[in-house]
Amino acid sequence: MSSICVDSFMLENGERYCHVVNKKTGEPLYYPNLYITTQVRNRSESISTMKVIAGSISLLYRFFMRKEINIDERIQKRIFLAPHEIDDLIEFTSFNFKSGVDSDFCVSNVKKPTKYFRITTIANYLEWLCKILLSHTCQKDTIKEILVFINNIKRKKPRNNDKYVMDIEKSLDKAQLDSLFSILSPGSNLNPFT
């Protein structure tokens, strides 16, 4: 079972909230929860959106635990994820953990939209984390390195090319448009509006 999870609860004022916690110690993770509060909750997102984003971030930290990556330390040293680590992360985002089994061999994969959302959330979080941890350096080289790192992750998002393929042409061709405009032109005998 995973030691990083999302815990949801209700505040005294009745507001529902969630945070990312280390299950073994019971401690909330600092940066993930700062991100959820400042970047998600303060945009007035719903609790379900907060949970899905928190779930993607907890997935990221489970990956870091498995690979023994201290991401805060590495970002501060400007040692971003290597291409093979990004590939491993992308593969990890495709696993379905709904069964509650967090083993090395996951039987099923999530669908493309879920994987797309996870990768987008992770890229946005890591970009924010880089900016927070490296805010003291305003060098153009650092900003460029961050953008290259984040774009390497975003480039791995699955593409749904089927969405944009149309079997039937749904627009009017040029001859049909010319005919329509001649009918609707002012003074035309065929214009139903005159």
mmCIF file of C-alpha atoms in Angstrom:
data_model
loop_
_atom_site.group_PDB
_atom_site.id
_atom_site.type_symbol
_atom_site.label_atom_id
_atom_site.label_comp_id
_atom_site.label_asym_id
_atom_site.label_seq_id
_atom_site.Cartn_x
_atom_site.Cartn_y
_atom_site.Cartn_z
ATOM 1 C CA MET A 1 0.000 0.000 0.000
ATOM 2 C CA SER A 2 1.204 3.505 -0.719
ATOM 3 C CA SER A 3 2.458 5.780 2.034
ATOM 4 C CA ILE A 4 1.480 9.012 0.244
ATOM 5 C CA CYS A 5 -2.250 9.583 -0.011
ATOM 6 C CA VAL A 6 -4.974 12.214 -0.176
ATOM 7 C CA ASP A 7 -6.913 12.803 3.020
ATOM 8 C CA SER A 8 -10.182 14.715 2.863
ATOM 9 C CA PHE A 9 -11.872 16.285 5.865
ATOM 10 C CA MET A 10 -14.324 18.983 6.884
ATOM 11 C CA LEU A 11 -13.273 22.241 8.516
ATOM 12 C CA GLU A 12 -15.187 23.679 11.482
ATOM 13 C CA ASN A 13 -17.017 26.110 9.199
ATOM 14 C CA GLY A 14 -18.349 23.191 7.132
ATOM 15 C CA GLU A 15 -15.975 23.636 4.194
ATOM 16 C CA ARG A 16 -14.678 20.403 2.729
ATOM 17 C CA TYR A 17 -10.946 20.255 2.196
ATOM 18 C CA CYS A 18 -8.224 17.775 1.299
ATOM 19 C CA HIS A 19 -4.487 17.505 1.668
ATOM 20 C CA VAL A 20 -1.630 15.206 0.706
ATOM 21 C CA VAL A 21 -0.222 13.291 3.670
ATOM 22 C CA ASN A 22 2.435 10.736 4.442
ATOM 23 C CA LYS A 23 0.377 7.829 5.755
ATOM 24 C CA LYS A 24 3.222 6.379 7.828
ATOM 25 C CA THR A 25 3.960 9.563 9.767
ATOM 26 C CA GLY A 26 0.577 11.265 9.439
ATOM 27 C CA GLU A 27 2.299 14.491 8.413
ATOM 28 C CA PRO A 28 1.023 16.624 5.537
ATOM 29 C CA LEU A 29 3.546 17.251 2.764
ATOM 30 C CA TYR A 30 4.520 20.920 2.772
ATOM 31 C CA TYR A 31 4.892 21.918 -0.879
ATOM 32 C CA PRO A 32 2.031 19.836 -2.305
ATOM 33 C CA ASN A 33 -0.375 21.309 0.242
ATOM 34 C CA LEU A 34 0.933 24.828 -0.282
ATOM 35 C CA TYR A 35 0.270 24.329 -4.009
ATOM 36 C CA ILE A 36 -3.236 22.955 -3.405
ATOM 37 C CA THR A 37 -4.081 25.897 -1.143
ATOM 38 C CA THR A 38 -2.543 28.725 -3.162
ATOM 39 C CA GLN A 39 -3.022 27.508 -6.720
ATOM 40 C CA VAL A 40 -6.177 25.374 -6.549
ATOM 41 C CA ARG A 41 -8.277 26.361 -3.542
ATOM 42 C CA ASN A 42 -7.687 30.092 -3.968
ATOM 43 C CA ARG A 43 -9.070 29.806 -7.521
ATOM 44 C CA SER A 44 -12.309 28.616 -5.869
ATOM 45 C CA GLU A 45 -12.087 25.142 -7.393
ATOM 46 C CA SER A 46 -14.515 22.511 -6.135
ATOM 47 C CA ILE A 47 -13.524 19.833 -3.635
ATOM 48 C CA SER A 48 -13.682 17.175 -6.363
ATOM 49 C CA THR A 49 -11.211 19.155 -8.507
ATOM 50 C CA MET A 50 -8.965 19.597 -5.475
ATOM 51 C CA LYS A 51 -9.060 15.840 -4.815
ATOM 52 C CA VAL A 52 -8.166 14.919 -8.396
ATOM 53 C CA ILE A 53 -5.279 17.395 -8.462
ATOM 54 C CA ALA A 54 -4.113 16.225 -5.026
ATOM 55 C CA GLY A 55 -4.347 12.635 -6.287
ATOM 56 C CA SER A 56 -2.073 13.428 -9.230
ATOM 57 C CA ILE A 57 0.434 15.130 -6.941
ATOM 58 C CA SER A 58 0.361 12.217 -4.478
ATOM 59 C CA LEU A 59 1.005 9.906 -7.440
ATOM 60 C CA LEU A 60 4.058 12.035 -8.282
ATOM 61 C CA TYR A 61 5.403 11.758 -4.735
ATOM 62 C CA ARG A 62 4.809 7.986 -4.690
ATOM 63 C CA PHE A 63 6.933 7.838 -7.828
ATOM 64 C CA PHE A 64 9.640 9.916 -6.129
ATOM 65 C CA MET A 65 9.578 7.595 -3.095
ATOM 66 C CA ARG A 66 9.927 4.493 -5.285
ATOM 67 C CA LYS A 67 12.832 5.994 -7.206
ATOM 68 C CA GLU A 68 14.352 7.552 -4.048
ATOM 69 C CA ILE A 69 14.311 11.031 -5.578
ATOM 70 C CA ASN A 70 14.433 14.060 -3.284
ATOM 71 C CA ILE A 71 12.892 16.490 -5.753
ATOM 72 C CA ASP A 72 13.234 19.588 -3.538
ATOM 73 C CA GLU A 73 16.960 19.024 -3.132
ATOM 74 C CA ARG A 74 17.474 18.246 -6.807
ATOM 75 C CA ILE A 75 15.604 21.339 -7.974
ATOM 76 C CA GLN A 76 17.642 23.534 -5.618
ATOM 77 C CA LYS A 77 20.801 22.042 -7.148
ATOM 78 C CA ARG A 78 19.250 22.471 -10.620
ATOM 79 C CA ILE A 79 19.470 18.744 -11.290
ATOM 80 C CA PHE A 80 16.137 18.234 -13.010
ATOM 81 C CA LEU A 81 14.686 14.869 -13.952
ATOM 82 C CA ALA A 82 16.712 13.070 -16.614
ATOM 83 C CA PRO A 83 14.978 11.898 -19.818
ATOM 84 C CA HIS A 84 14.816 8.285 -18.588
ATOM 85 C CA GLU A 85 13.284 9.446 -15.285
ATOM 86 C CA ILE A 86 10.675 11.468 -17.180
ATOM 87 C CA ASP A 87 9.859 8.384 -19.263
ATOM 88 C CA ASP A 88 9.483 6.318 -16.072
ATOM 89 C CA LEU A 89 7.248 9.014 -14.571
ATOM 90 C CA ILE A 90 5.047 9.112 -17.677
ATOM 91 C CA GLU A 91 4.718 5.333 -17.585
ATOM 92 C CA PHE A 92 3.854 5.522 -13.867
ATOM 93 C CA THR A 93 1.042 8.016 -14.588
ATOM 94 C CA SER A 94 -0.620 5.469 -16.866
ATOM 95 C CA PHE A 95 -1.091 2.873 -14.106
ATOM 96 C CA ASN A 96 -4.504 2.390 -12.534
ATOM 97 C CA PHE A 97 -4.259 2.312 -8.739
ATOM 98 C CA LYS A 98 -8.027 2.160 -8.062
ATOM 99 C CA SER A 99 -7.819 -1.458 -6.933
ATOM 100 C CA GLY A 100 -5.805 -0.318 -3.926
ATOM 101 C CA VAL A 101 -2.864 -2.450 -4.949
ATOM 102 C CA ASP A 102 0.336 -0.442 -5.283
ATOM 103 C CA SER A 103 2.563 -3.150 -6.677
ATOM 104 C CA ASP A 104 5.314 -3.096 -9.266
ATOM 105 C CA PHE A 105 3.050 -4.802 -11.783
ATOM 106 C CA CYS A 106 -0.219 -3.017 -12.456
ATOM 107 C CA VAL A 107 -2.592 -4.931 -14.651
ATOM 108 C CA SER A 108 -4.622 -2.118 -16.161
ATOM 109 C CA ASN A 109 -3.848 1.297 -17.530
ATOM 110 C CA VAL A 110 -5.933 4.438 -17.248
ATOM 111 C CA LYS A 111 -7.533 5.999 -20.313
ATOM 112 C CA LYS A 112 -5.867 8.758 -22.333
ATOM 113 C CA PRO A 113 -7.844 11.667 -20.795
ATOM 114 C CA THR A 114 -6.877 10.561 -17.260
ATOM 115 C CA LYS A 115 -3.223 10.201 -18.209
ATOM 116 C CA TYR A 116 -3.351 13.578 -19.978
ATOM 117 C CA PHE A 117 -4.817 15.243 -16.851
ATOM 118 C CA ARG A 118 -2.238 13.621 -14.568
ATOM 119 C CA ILE A 119 0.693 14.710 -16.733
ATOM 120 C CA THR A 120 -0.684 18.249 -17.083
ATOM 121 C CA THR A 121 -1.185 18.537 -13.312
ATOM 122 C CA ILE A 122 2.280 17.158 -12.579
ATOM 123 C CA ALA A 123 3.911 19.517 -15.093
ATOM 124 C CA ASN A 124 2.055 22.520 -13.644
ATOM 125 C CA TYR A 125 3.014 21.516 -10.099
ATOM 126 C CA LEU A 126 6.685 20.960 -10.948
ATOM 127 C CA GLU A 127 6.838 24.295 -12.781
ATOM 128 C CA TRP A 128 5.380 26.033 -9.719
ATOM 129 C CA LEU A 129 7.766 24.145 -7.402
ATOM 130 C CA CYS A 130 10.784 25.130 -9.515
ATOM 131 C CA LYS A 131 9.730 28.775 -9.405
ATOM 132 C CA ILE A 132 9.240 28.624 -5.614
ATOM 133 C CA LEU A 133 12.523 26.845 -4.861
ATOM 134 C CA LEU A 134 14.568 28.872 -7.345
ATOM 135 C CA SER A 135 12.877 32.248 -6.769
ATOM 136 C CA HIS A 136 16.080 33.685 -5.318
ATOM 137 C CA THR A 137 17.804 33.261 -8.693
ATOM 138 C CA CYS A 138 16.366 35.498 -11.362
ATOM 139 C CA GLN A 139 18.834 34.400 -14.013
ATOM 140 C CA LYS A 140 17.588 33.900 -17.547
ATOM 141 C CA ASP A 141 19.516 30.623 -17.782
ATOM 142 C CA THR A 142 17.622 29.215 -14.795
ATOM 143 C CA ILE A 143 14.248 30.185 -16.247
ATOM 144 C CA LYS A 144 15.250 28.640 -19.563
ATOM 145 C CA GLU A 145 16.331 25.386 -17.841
ATOM 146 C CA ILE A 146 12.992 25.214 -16.014
ATOM 147 C CA LEU A 147 11.051 25.721 -19.257
ATOM 148 C CA VAL A 148 13.054 23.009 -21.034
ATOM 149 C CA PHE A 149 12.433 20.612 -18.130
ATOM 150 C CA ILE A 150 8.685 21.307 -18.019
ATOM 151 C CA ASN A 151 8.314 21.155 -21.809
ATOM 152 C CA ASN A 152 10.041 17.755 -21.795
ATOM 153 C CA ILE A 153 7.279 16.522 -19.495
ATOM 154 C CA LYS A 154 4.427 18.228 -21.368
ATOM 155 C CA ARG A 155 5.692 16.803 -24.648
ATOM 156 C CA LYS A 156 4.901 13.321 -23.323
ATOM 157 C CA LYS A 157 1.151 13.974 -22.986
ATOM 158 C CA PRO A 158 -0.909 11.496 -25.006
ATOM 159 C CA ARG A 159 -2.471 12.839 -28.155
ATOM 160 C CA ASN A 160 -5.995 12.013 -29.128
ATOM 161 C CA ASN A 161 -5.780 12.403 -32.880
ATOM 162 C CA ASP A 162 -9.153 10.704 -33.386
ATOM 163 C CA LYS A 163 -10.904 13.717 -31.875
ATOM 164 C CA TYR A 164 -10.124 15.975 -34.818
ATOM 165 C CA VAL A 165 -10.812 13.588 -37.690
ATOM 166 C CA MET A 166 -14.183 14.228 -39.345
ATOM 167 C CA ASP A 167 -15.637 11.556 -41.600
ATOM 168 C CA ILE A 168 -18.277 13.862 -43.066
ATOM 169 C CA GLU A 169 -17.566 17.415 -44.124
ATOM 170 C CA LYS A 170 -19.852 19.568 -41.989
ATOM 171 C CA SER A 171 -19.324 22.963 -43.594
ATOM 172 C CA LEU A 172 -20.636 24.476 -46.801
ATOM 173 C CA ASP A 173 -18.407 24.443 -49.851
ATOM 174 C CA LYS A 174 -17.659 27.622 -51.849
ATOM 175 C CA ALA A 175 -20.520 27.133 -54.365
ATOM 176 C CA GLN A 176 -23.049 26.616 -51.552
ATOM 177 C CA LEU A 177 -21.783 29.711 -49.708
ATOM 178 C CA ASP A 178 -22.022 31.828 -52.895
ATOM 179 C CA SER A 179 -25.581 30.610 -53.470
ATOM 180 C CA LEU A 180 -26.577 31.330 -49.863
ATOM 181 C CA PHE A 181 -25.161 34.868 -49.899
ATOM 182 C CA SER A 182 -26.787 35.673 -53.254
ATOM 183 C CA ILE A 183 -30.177 34.575 -51.872
ATOM 184 C CA LEU A 184 -29.709 36.628 -48.682
ATOM 185 C CA SER A 185 -28.394 39.745 -50.419
ATOM 186 C CA PRO A 186 -30.622 42.842 -50.106
ATOM 187 C CA GLY A 187 -32.961 43.198 -53.083
ATOM 188 C CA SER A 188 -32.903 39.489 -53.993
ATOM 189 C CA ASN A 189 -36.315 38.067 -54.975
ATOM 190 C CA LEU A 190 -35.478 34.852 -53.115
ATOM 191 C CA ASN A 191 -34.601 36.623 -49.838
ATOM 192 C CA PRO A 192 -37.210 35.493 -47.254
ATOM 193 C CA PHE A 193 -36.466 38.506 -45.033
ATOM 194 C CA THR A 194 -37.448 41.252 -47.531
#
